[in-house]
Amino acid sequence: MLLLFDPTMPNLPIAAAGLALMLAAPAARPAMAVDVAAPSAFQQHVTIHVPRMTVTTTTIVVREAPAVVERRAKSCVAVDRIQGFTVNAADSVDLILEDGSLLRAKLGAECPALGFYSGAYLKPTKDSKFCAGRDALRSRSGRTCPVQAFKNLVRAR
């Protein structure tokens, strides 16, 4: 037996409206046929924003900037190790890594680092590494600057 009215049902108007919509709506058919066997190509574009670190965004403020020297570095760094960057020289950008160390990305004279004051982007690769000689930094204005080399920055003795 079908019971249309149950006095113990607290949301009777909602249930009745739902039932009316189900009975009144015609069965919908697909707007277009989909061929499952047809090959489909999907493109995915991902960019990783690297924030510029400033005095207002860093937690430690050094009274006097320590003298640093450049040392040899590996040609690649894992993208997930990069936490931010600063612009301290005309031809390079200093990457701040997750352990607090600094890695200088040399851009070359034809690509001034001043264009990166508003931010930088990295295009991720399949190996999830950012490599000198292969990858480039992209400024928010759209400029692309290839990284020529990486140098570790360590305190001068």
PDB file of C-alpha atoms in Angstrom, residues 5-106:
ATOM      1  CA  PHE A   5       0.669  11.274   3.779  1.00  0.00           C
ATOM      2  CA  ASP A   6       2.543  10.364   6.924  1.00  0.00           C
ATOM      3  CA  PRO A   7       1.899  12.699   9.864  1.00  0.00           C
ATOM      4  CA  THR A   8       5.228  11.746  11.443  1.00  0.00           C
ATOM      5  CA  MET A   9       7.172  13.008   8.394  1.00  0.00           C
ATOM      6  CA  PRO A  10       8.650  16.377   9.488  1.00  0.00           C
ATOM      7  CA  ASN A  11       9.453  17.738   5.991  1.00  0.00           C
ATOM      8  CA  LEU A  12       6.255  16.906   4.181  1.00  0.00           C
ATOM      9  CA  PRO A  13       6.275  19.974   1.857  1.00  0.00           C
ATOM     10  CA  ILE A  14       9.840  19.242   0.770  1.00  0.00           C
ATOM     11  CA  ALA A  15       9.123  15.569   0.164  1.00  0.00           C
ATOM     12  CA  ALA A  16       5.962  16.397  -1.780  1.00  0.00           C
ATOM     13  CA  ALA A  17       7.794  18.953  -3.946  1.00  0.00           C
ATOM     14  CA  GLY A  18      10.544  16.429  -4.702  1.00  0.00           C
ATOM     15  CA  LEU A  19       8.017  13.779  -5.683  1.00  0.00           C
ATOM     16  CA  ALA A  20       6.174  16.255  -7.920  1.00  0.00           C
ATOM     17  CA  LEU A  21       9.424  17.239  -9.667  1.00  0.00           C
ATOM     18  CA  MET A  22      10.341  13.619 -10.288  1.00  0.00           C
ATOM     19  CA  LEU A  23       6.939  12.866 -11.814  1.00  0.00           C
ATOM     20  CA  ALA A  24       6.707  16.074 -13.843  1.00  0.00           C
ATOM     21  CA  ALA A  25      10.221  16.158 -15.331  1.00  0.00           C
ATOM     22  CA  PRO A  26      10.630  14.247 -18.581  1.00  0.00           C
ATOM     23  CA  ALA A  27      13.536  11.878 -18.908  1.00  0.00           C
ATOM     24  CA  ALA A  28      16.497  13.814 -20.216  1.00  0.00           C
ATOM     25  CA  ARG A  29      18.597  12.473 -23.057  1.00  0.00           C
ATOM     26  CA  PRO A  30      22.196  13.461 -23.731  1.00  0.00           C
ATOM     27  CA  ALA A  31      22.676  16.655 -25.723  1.00  0.00           C
ATOM     28  CA  MET A  32      25.248  14.971 -27.949  1.00  0.00           C
ATOM     29  CA  ALA A  33      26.457  11.466 -28.478  1.00  0.00           C
ATOM     30  CA  VAL A  34      29.850  10.642 -27.052  1.00  0.00           C
ATOM     31  CA  ASP A  35      32.046   8.193 -28.922  1.00  0.00           C
ATOM     32  CA  VAL A  36      33.948   6.337 -26.228  1.00  0.00           C
ATOM     33  CA  ALA A  37      36.417   4.859 -28.709  1.00  0.00           C
ATOM     34  CA  ALA A  38      37.430   8.273 -30.097  1.00  0.00           C
ATOM     35  CA  PRO A  39      40.832   9.445 -28.838  1.00  0.00           C
ATOM     36  CA  SER A  40      40.793  12.574 -26.739  1.00  0.00           C
ATOM     37  CA  ALA A  41      43.636  14.915 -25.943  1.00  0.00           C
ATOM     38  CA  PHE A  42      43.782  16.763 -22.668  1.00  0.00           C
ATOM     39  CA  GLN A  43      46.229  19.535 -21.990  1.00  0.00           C
ATOM     40  CA  GLN A  44      47.182  20.655 -18.554  1.00  0.00           C
ATOM     41  CA  HIS A  45      49.109  23.852 -17.842  1.00  0.00           C
ATOM     42  CA  VAL A  46      50.605  24.283 -14.412  1.00  0.00           C
ATOM     43  CA  THR A  47      52.665  27.173 -13.137  1.00  0.00           C
ATOM     44  CA  ILE A  48      54.244  27.429  -9.726  1.00  0.00           C
ATOM     45  CA  HIS A  49      54.308  30.863  -8.144  1.00  0.00           C
ATOM     46  CA  VAL A  50      57.421  31.577  -6.106  1.00  0.00           C
ATOM     47  CA  PRO A  51      56.781  34.406  -3.640  1.00  0.00           C
ATOM     48  CA  ARG A  52      59.318  37.208  -3.249  1.00  0.00           C
ATOM     49  CA  MET A  53      60.539  37.387   0.334  1.00  0.00           C
ATOM     50  CA  THR A  54      60.620  40.840   1.891  1.00  0.00           C
ATOM     51  CA  VAL A  55      61.190  42.172   5.380  1.00  0.00           C
ATOM     52  CA  THR A  56      57.443  42.035   6.010  1.00  0.00           C
ATOM     53  CA  THR A  57      57.187  38.364   4.942  1.00  0.00           C
ATOM     54  CA  THR A  58      60.285  36.972   6.623  1.00  0.00           C
ATOM     55  CA  THR A  59      60.293  36.011  10.265  1.00  0.00           C
ATOM     56  CA  ILE A  60      63.954  36.747  11.014  1.00  0.00           C
ATOM     57  CA  VAL A  61      65.359  40.199  10.416  1.00  0.00           C
ATOM     58  CA  VAL A  62      69.144  40.410  10.340  1.00  0.00           C
ATOM     59  CA  ARG A  63      70.578  43.733  11.554  1.00  0.00           C
ATOM     60  CA  GLU A  64      73.489  43.695   9.170  1.00  0.00           C
ATOM     61  CA  ALA A  65      73.531  41.582   6.058  1.00  0.00           C
ATOM     62  CA  PRO A  66      76.310  39.027   6.373  1.00  0.00           C
ATOM     63  CA  ALA A  67      78.918  38.890   3.637  1.00  0.00           C
ATOM     64  CA  VAL A  68      78.395  35.891   1.406  1.00  0.00           C
ATOM     65  CA  VAL A  69      80.503  34.173  -1.198  1.00  0.00           C
ATOM     66  CA  GLU A  70      79.420  32.030  -4.105  1.00  0.00           C
ATOM     67  CA  ARG A  71      80.372  28.373  -4.119  1.00  0.00           C
ATOM     68  CA  ARG A  72      79.878  25.636  -6.696  1.00  0.00           C
ATOM     69  CA  ALA A  73      76.377  24.114  -6.676  1.00  0.00           C
ATOM     70  CA  LYS A  74      74.574  21.257  -8.369  1.00  0.00           C
ATOM     71  CA  SER A  75      72.894  22.129 -11.642  1.00  0.00           C
ATOM     72  CA  CYS A  76      69.392  21.154 -10.425  1.00  0.00           C
ATOM     73  CA  VAL A  77      67.257  21.759  -7.341  1.00  0.00           C
ATOM     74  CA  ALA A  78      63.988  20.034  -6.428  1.00  0.00           C
ATOM     75  CA  VAL A  79      61.074  22.417  -6.991  1.00  0.00           C
ATOM     76  CA  ASP A  80      59.450  21.548  -3.658  1.00  0.00           C
ATOM     77  CA  ARG A  81      62.579  22.784  -1.813  1.00  0.00           C
ATOM     78  CA  ILE A  82      62.130  26.363  -3.125  1.00  0.00           C
ATOM     79  CA  GLN A  83      60.276  28.505  -0.593  1.00  0.00           C
ATOM     80  CA  GLY A  84      60.809  32.007  -1.997  1.00  0.00           C
ATOM     81  CA  PHE A  85      63.317  34.361  -3.548  1.00  0.00           C
ATOM     82  CA  THR A  86      64.972  37.743  -3.185  1.00  0.00           C
ATOM     83  CA  VAL A  87      66.539  40.082  -5.704  1.00  0.00           C
ATOM     84  CA  ASN A  88      69.963  41.190  -4.439  1.00  0.00           C
ATOM     85  CA  ALA A  89      72.004  41.528  -7.620  1.00  0.00           C
ATOM     86  CA  ALA A  90      71.389  42.896 -11.108  1.00  0.00           C
ATOM     87  CA  ASP A  91      71.960  39.606 -12.921  1.00  0.00           C
ATOM     88  CA  SER A  92      70.671  37.004 -10.482  1.00  0.00           C
ATOM     89  CA  VAL A  93      67.865  35.925  -8.184  1.00  0.00           C
ATOM     90  CA  ASP A  94      68.565  34.325  -4.796  1.00  0.00           C
ATOM     91  CA  LEU A  95      66.330  31.323  -4.120  1.00  0.00           C
ATOM     92  CA  ILE A  96      65.483  30.610  -0.485  1.00  0.00           C
ATOM     93  CA  LEU A  97      65.355  26.882   0.136  1.00  0.00           C
ATOM     94  CA  GLU A  98      63.322  25.039   2.766  1.00  0.00           C
ATOM     95  CA  ASP A  99      66.341  24.543   5.048  1.00  0.00           C
ATOM     96  CA  GLY A 100      67.129  28.278   4.999  1.00  0.00           C
ATOM     97  CA  SER A 101      70.058  28.022   2.628  1.00  0.00           C
ATOM     98  CA  LEU A 102      70.425  30.350  -0.348  1.00  0.00           C
ATOM     99  CA  LEU A 103      70.923  29.331  -3.948  1.00  0.00           C
ATOM    100  CA  ARG A 104      71.794  32.037  -6.464  1.00  0.00           C
ATOM    101  CA  ALA A 105      70.263  31.586  -9.920  1.00  0.00           C
ATOM    102  CA  LYS A 106      72.496  33.399 -12.414  1.00  0.00           C
TER     103      LYS A 106
END
